[in-house]
Amino acid sequence: MKTATLNKGKEKKYLNHYPLIDQADLYAHDHLKEVDIFQLVTDAGSYIATAYVGHQHKGLGWVLSYDQTEDINASFFVNLFEEAQAERDYFYHIEGTNAFRLFNAEGDGVGGLTIDNYDGHLLIQWYSKGIYKFRYLILQAIRQVFDYTSIYEKMRFPNHTHEGGFVEGDAPEFPIIIEENFTFYNVNLDDGMMTGLFLDQKDVRKKLRDHFASQRDVLNLFSYTGAFSVVAANEAKTTTSVDLANRSRELTEENFGINGIDPETQYIYVMDTFDYYRYAERHGITYDTIVIDPPSFARNKKKTFSVQKDYDKLIEGALNIVAPQGTLLLCTNHSEFTKKQFKSVIKQTLNNAGVDFEFAEVMGLPKDFKTHPHYKPSKYLKAIFVQLK
Ligand code: SAH
């Protein structure tokens, strides 16, 4: 087997189970290519871990095992999938939810691979060419461990030769309707990079519905298919969904429809968030709860937007149209924008504006998105309910 030798002094990090191998920590390696499994060794040549080459987040690849005798074969994946499934036992037995993550990359032992379950329809996401090379073994293991109706896949790495989509099983007619905490959502596993619902926000949606929606005017910015609006609608006085993409209107209307809510009773705007801020301000419209869940980067007209650089502007805009004692739900899923930085941007922006506030809830990933204890970026989701006073 090929080896990669660490620089002297770097062994501690990997002996402590840091899962992503940083190229800069390596002293030398045997011409590793994106097909290879290799042994990570200390400068003295002693074994630390078995890893695969898959370029992601500036890393060379991910650790698979700390057992020198372990083969990376179908039963290796079977064991991990069985373990992951056992840990999701809760989701198989609760009522009102049939969509959740089955396998969460490095959190469950294989960086670069996720598997989601949408009511029996599985979605595999491949995050590097390297992990995609294990496709045959991984499919074998999935067949052995999971019950499913169909399997779909998405390629989340550049320069792939195959487009993804249907893999096997009984193909449903999309959209399928899934259920999460007794709310219904349309999902399409075979249309672009997004499915219609971000499963990682399930706890945050529930929190919004249960604590920050009742009798309120709720504004949902960057609303996509309207998931936050739909979950809030039964409790809320009104919901308003704002998204730049044309098709968000129809997708949002359909999500209201499958929950027995007449979309005509809700407000939907196809508009840039900052334009909407100006529009609402001009018309003196205010909201009791404002949800801000933007993409990490966006481009509109001539402007570019990045959450790290521009989150303060999103908060400032919201402050102009929030009702007294209102709530802001501020989210980011950018892994390089840490919780600490995010909190500090929020605090600074609100302090500069002279606003009195408290963090009512600081939330992260739900438990089906199992994270890695020694790899901070795996806790990428930050969702903070800020209560204004
Ligand atoms: N909050 C959503 C997910 C957001 S996905 C949810 O809970 O499901 C990001 C969305 O932001 C996309 O639908 C995209 O069309 C929209 N978007 C990007 N730039 C925007 C802008 N400047 N104003 C409004 N929407 C924007």
XYZ file of C-alpha atoms and ligand atoms in Angstrom:
415
model
C 0.000 0.000 0.000
C 1.154 3.545 -0.682
C 2.191 5.666 2.258
C 2.166 9.332 3.149
C 4.677 10.486 5.726
C 3.867 13.313 8.107
C 6.157 16.164 8.931
C 7.821 15.755 12.291
C 5.554 17.140 15.014
C 2.339 16.677 13.045
C 1.557 13.179 14.278
C -0.300 14.331 17.380
C -3.070 15.976 15.382
C -3.818 12.730 13.514
C -3.288 10.474 16.516
C -6.023 12.613 18.079
C -8.276 11.563 15.199
C -8.387 14.697 13.091
C -10.048 13.153 10.010
C -9.017 15.401 7.077
C -5.448 15.086 5.851
C -3.859 18.425 5.165
C -1.373 18.303 2.313
C 0.771 20.862 4.140
C 1.289 18.390 7.015
C 2.928 15.843 4.725
C 6.650 15.484 4.328
C 6.429 13.056 1.413
C 4.064 10.619 -0.279
C 4.091 7.906 -2.941
C 2.647 9.886 -5.868
C -0.845 9.687 -4.451
C -3.636 9.928 -7.027
C -7.386 10.278 -6.623
C -7.923 6.526 -6.694
C -5.596 5.565 -3.922
C -5.965 4.190 -0.445
C -2.875 4.896 1.614
C -1.350 4.599 5.050
C -0.590 7.736 6.986
C 2.654 7.242 8.915
C 4.819 9.264 11.295
C 8.226 10.558 10.258
C 9.607 7.460 11.962
C 7.401 5.285 9.746
C 4.896 4.037 12.297
C 1.279 3.540 11.256
C -1.390 6.071 12.250
C -4.325 5.576 9.923
C -5.634 4.297 6.610
C -7.030 7.011 4.353
C -8.285 7.625 0.829
C -7.376 10.414 -1.565
C -10.320 12.739 -2.206
C -9.700 16.445 -2.560
C -12.082 18.509 -0.423
C -11.814 21.682 1.696
C -8.102 22.059 0.853
C -7.515 18.553 2.209
C -5.861 15.682 0.397
C -8.279 13.069 1.665
C -10.060 11.495 4.613
C -9.127 8.927 7.215
C -11.162 5.709 6.938
C -9.686 3.536 9.663
C -7.245 3.437 12.551
C -6.772 -0.319 12.250
C -3.851 -1.354 10.090
C -5.359 -4.777 9.420
C -8.726 -3.467 8.215
C -9.493 -3.858 4.505
C -11.539 -1.188 2.799
C -14.093 -3.444 1.152
C -17.895 -3.787 1.039
C -18.073 -5.149 4.579
C -16.138 -2.122 5.847
C -18.960 0.060 4.511
C -21.638 -2.401 5.682
C -20.380 -2.073 9.251
C -20.395 1.719 9.139
C -23.851 1.849 7.549
C -25.269 -0.543 10.138
C -23.850 1.571 12.901
C -25.224 4.751 11.333
C -28.632 3.159 10.886
C -28.736 1.969 14.483
C -27.975 5.505 15.642
C -30.977 6.784 13.635
C -33.355 4.307 15.217
C -35.284 7.238 16.650
C -36.112 8.582 13.188
C -37.385 5.219 11.987
C -39.892 5.111 14.818
C -41.190 8.625 15.320
C -44.477 9.705 13.826
C -44.773 12.631 11.495
C -41.247 12.509 10.047
C -40.052 10.317 7.190
C -37.068 12.244 5.833
C -33.679 12.345 7.527
C -29.968 11.875 6.933
C -28.827 8.263 7.156
C -25.096 8.807 6.842
C -23.298 12.084 7.450
C -19.808 11.937 5.958
C -16.917 12.245 8.452
C -19.421 12.287 11.336
C -20.262 8.679 10.484
C -16.780 7.676 9.403
C -16.405 8.455 5.686
C -15.677 12.046 4.698
C -17.076 13.017 1.309
C -20.162 10.781 1.397
C -23.689 11.532 2.557
C -26.858 9.460 2.244
C -30.302 10.914 2.866
C -33.589 9.087 3.197
C -36.660 10.777 1.733
C -39.490 8.401 2.622
C -37.630 5.393 1.249
C -36.005 7.202 -1.659
C -32.289 7.479 -0.969
C -30.028 10.269 -2.154
C -26.279 9.641 -2.235
C -24.040 12.690 -2.538
C -20.434 12.257 -3.677
C -18.164 15.133 -2.669
C -14.972 14.092 -4.492
C -13.785 11.986 -7.369
C -11.922 9.925 -4.791
C -15.009 8.799 -2.882
C -16.891 8.250 -6.146
C -14.288 5.593 -6.984
C -15.816 3.517 -4.183
C -19.271 3.729 -5.771
C -19.520 0.036 -6.561
C -18.606 -1.086 -3.028
C -20.779 1.551 -1.422
C -23.820 0.606 -3.516
C -23.283 -3.024 -2.595
C -23.229 -2.088 1.077
C -26.305 0.153 0.774
C -28.268 -2.724 -0.803
C -27.276 -4.949 2.060
C -28.078 -2.571 4.914
C -30.881 -0.163 4.012
C -34.483 -0.763 2.992
C -35.304 1.519 0.101
C -37.622 2.056 -2.834
C -35.153 3.866 -5.069
C -31.656 5.356 -5.096
C -30.553 8.668 -6.644
C -27.149 10.347 -6.614
C -25.641 13.813 -6.967
C -22.110 14.720 -7.985
C -20.780 17.432 -5.724
C -17.291 17.655 -7.234
C -15.972 19.397 -10.363
C -15.178 17.726 -13.699
C -17.341 14.666 -13.246
C -18.040 12.737 -16.420
C -21.367 11.292 -15.278
C -24.274 13.597 -14.381
C -25.897 11.758 -11.497
C -29.621 11.152 -11.124
C -31.428 7.831 -11.005
C -29.364 4.825 -9.885
C -31.774 1.948 -9.259
C -35.096 0.802 -7.792
C -38.644 1.958 -8.472
C -38.395 5.524 -9.705
C -41.148 7.666 -8.190
C -42.891 10.448 -9.995
C -41.401 13.704 -8.706
C -42.134 15.680 -6.726
C -42.686 13.209 -3.917
C -44.297 14.477 -0.730
C -42.311 13.877 2.440
C -43.312 14.656 6.007
C -41.277 16.372 8.704
C -42.742 17.062 12.142
C -46.225 16.697 10.634
C -45.651 19.259 7.883
C -45.524 18.161 4.245
C -42.920 19.223 1.693
C -42.419 18.524 -1.997
C -39.057 16.987 -2.808
C -37.399 16.272 -6.129
C -34.230 14.157 -6.083
C -33.683 14.437 -9.822
C -33.609 18.160 -10.540
C -30.440 20.222 -10.092
C -28.324 20.392 -6.962
C -31.065 21.103 -4.420
C -33.974 18.821 -3.496
C -36.557 21.374 -2.372
C -35.925 20.848 1.330
C -32.804 21.280 3.450
C -33.033 18.460 5.970
C -30.434 20.058 8.244
C -32.879 22.796 9.291
C -35.526 20.446 10.689
C -35.013 21.413 14.348
C -34.905 25.096 13.481
C -38.147 24.882 11.506
C -39.809 23.181 14.461
C -38.512 25.802 16.878
C -39.841 28.573 14.640
C -43.260 26.926 14.462
C -43.501 26.171 18.181
C -42.099 29.367 19.686
C -41.785 32.252 17.262
C -44.731 32.041 14.863
C -47.947 32.201 16.863
C -50.052 35.258 15.960
C -47.075 36.880 14.281
C -46.376 38.450 10.919
C -43.484 36.286 9.700
C -41.087 37.355 6.948
C -38.995 34.630 5.295
C -36.058 35.969 3.265
C -34.150 33.766 0.801
C -37.220 31.582 1.078
C -36.484 29.081 -1.769
C -39.441 26.620 -1.622
C -40.916 28.422 1.389
C -40.137 25.751 3.971
C -39.903 28.242 6.878
C -43.109 29.967 5.735
C -45.030 26.740 5.357
C -44.034 25.445 8.784
C -45.014 28.775 10.376
C -48.233 29.393 8.451
C -50.733 27.555 10.620
C -49.644 29.475 13.690
C -48.751 32.795 12.116
C -50.976 35.773 11.404
C -49.355 36.121 7.967
C -46.309 34.764 6.165
C -44.317 36.582 3.502
C -41.780 34.722 1.385
C -39.112 36.553 -0.609
C -36.744 34.934 -3.095
C -34.999 36.121 -6.203
C -35.613 32.956 -8.215
C -38.708 32.927 -10.424
C -39.547 29.343 -9.717
C -39.618 29.893 -5.963
C -43.158 31.269 -6.294
C -44.672 28.128 -7.762
C -42.693 25.792 -5.493
C -43.780 27.774 -2.437
C -47.431 27.808 -3.540
C -47.321 24.047 -4.009
C -45.842 23.523 -0.547
C -48.661 25.591 0.979
C -51.169 23.635 -1.098
C -50.098 20.173 0.099
C -50.538 21.397 3.680
C -54.085 22.546 3.044
C -53.147 26.236 3.147
C -54.525 28.398 0.365
C -51.441 30.117 -1.130
C -53.638 33.110 -1.940
C -53.800 33.846 1.783
C -49.991 34.186 2.007
C -47.620 36.741 0.485
C -44.938 35.641 -1.984
C -42.516 38.034 -3.693
C -39.973 37.205 -6.369
C -37.509 39.894 -5.409
C -33.999 40.639 -4.220
C -33.855 40.770 -0.404
C -32.353 44.260 -0.318
C -34.966 45.541 -2.762
C -37.618 44.019 -0.521
C -36.184 45.814 2.495
C -36.570 49.119 0.660
C -40.066 48.198 -0.552
C -41.298 47.230 2.922
C -39.748 50.295 4.512
C -41.321 52.605 1.942
C -44.720 51.058 2.631
C -44.290 51.035 6.400
C -44.683 47.242 6.597
C -43.246 45.579 9.713
C -42.750 41.986 10.839
C -42.690 40.286 14.227
C -40.351 37.494 13.114
C -37.832 37.808 10.296
C -36.083 34.676 9.030
C -32.770 35.196 7.232
C -31.270 32.019 5.791
C -29.102 33.110 2.863
C -26.748 31.186 0.590
C -23.069 31.595 1.512
C -22.403 33.394 -1.739
C -24.759 34.981 -4.244
C -24.517 37.156 -7.287
C -27.271 39.531 -8.330
C -27.119 42.163 -11.057
C -23.640 43.591 -10.626
C -23.316 42.902 -6.927
C -21.783 39.918 -5.218
C -22.847 38.917 -1.754
C -20.978 36.802 0.773
C -22.299 35.993 4.237
C -18.955 36.602 5.881
C -18.636 40.077 4.394
C -22.262 41.184 4.211
C -24.259 39.644 7.050
C -24.248 42.988 8.866
C -26.157 44.560 5.973
C -28.782 41.832 6.155
C -29.280 42.531 9.856
C -29.354 46.307 9.369
C -32.020 45.940 6.683
C -34.104 43.746 8.956
C -33.867 46.251 11.822
C -35.627 48.833 9.640
C -38.721 46.659 9.256
C -38.884 44.612 12.447
C -41.729 45.318 14.874
C -40.971 46.278 18.504
C -39.899 43.222 20.560
C -39.587 41.269 17.351
C -37.414 38.225 16.693
C -34.724 37.695 14.076
C -33.828 34.153 13.046
C -30.309 34.482 11.653
C -28.771 31.476 9.895
C -25.646 30.587 8.018
C -24.405 27.245 6.746
C -20.978 28.536 5.722
C -18.405 26.257 7.378
C -15.658 28.883 7.308
C -17.858 31.449 9.051
C -17.470 30.152 12.612
C -20.110 30.381 15.314
C -17.873 32.754 17.225
C -17.427 35.085 14.242
C -21.117 34.894 13.403
C -22.157 35.769 16.953
C -19.703 38.618 17.029
C -21.015 40.095 13.757
C -24.556 39.895 15.137
C -23.606 41.502 18.455
C -21.571 44.240 16.855
C -24.230 45.118 14.310
C -26.982 45.273 16.924
C -24.814 47.229 19.350
C -23.888 49.740 16.635
C -27.578 50.172 15.933
C -28.214 50.774 19.635
C -30.569 47.820 19.900
C -31.106 45.906 23.138
C -31.325 42.150 22.549
C -30.627 38.638 23.755
C -29.839 35.345 22.049
C -33.026 33.394 22.724
C -31.854 30.160 21.060
C -28.524 29.188 19.515
C -29.056 26.125 17.361
C -27.009 23.858 15.135
C -27.421 20.613 13.262
C -30.064 18.029 14.164
C -28.864 14.695 15.498
C -29.221 12.819 12.198
C -26.457 15.128 10.932
C -23.889 13.492 13.162
C -20.729 15.574 13.388
C -17.095 14.700 14.000
C -15.857 15.673 17.476
C -12.403 16.696 16.232
C -13.382 18.428 13.013
C -15.069 21.749 13.700
C -16.234 22.562 10.147
C -18.570 19.576 10.319
C -20.739 21.727 12.616
C -21.400 24.109 9.739
C -24.955 25.179 10.572
C -25.548 28.130 12.876
C -29.119 29.307 13.520
C -29.670 31.971 16.171
C -33.005 33.344 17.341
C -32.308 36.902 18.431
C -34.955 38.433 20.650
C -35.106 42.229 20.459
C -36.094 44.153 23.558
N -33.916 29.453 3.345
C -34.145 28.422 2.372
C -32.906 27.998 1.640
C -32.215 29.124 0.936
S -31.395 28.589 -0.490
C -34.820 27.209 3.022
O -35.033 27.202 4.225
O -35.142 26.272 2.315
C -30.890 30.122 -1.099
C -31.973 30.883 -1.822
O -31.582 32.246 -1.868
C -32.188 30.452 -3.265
O -33.533 30.060 -3.434
C -31.863 31.705 -4.078
O -32.736 31.891 -5.180
C -32.069 32.800 -3.059
N -31.350 34.060 -3.283
C -30.060 34.254 -3.644
N -29.763 35.554 -3.667
C -30.872 36.227 -3.292
C -31.176 37.608 -3.098
N -30.273 38.541 -3.305
N -32.411 37.927 -2.680
C -33.351 36.974 -2.458
N -33.114 35.642 -2.640
C -31.892 35.283 -3.045
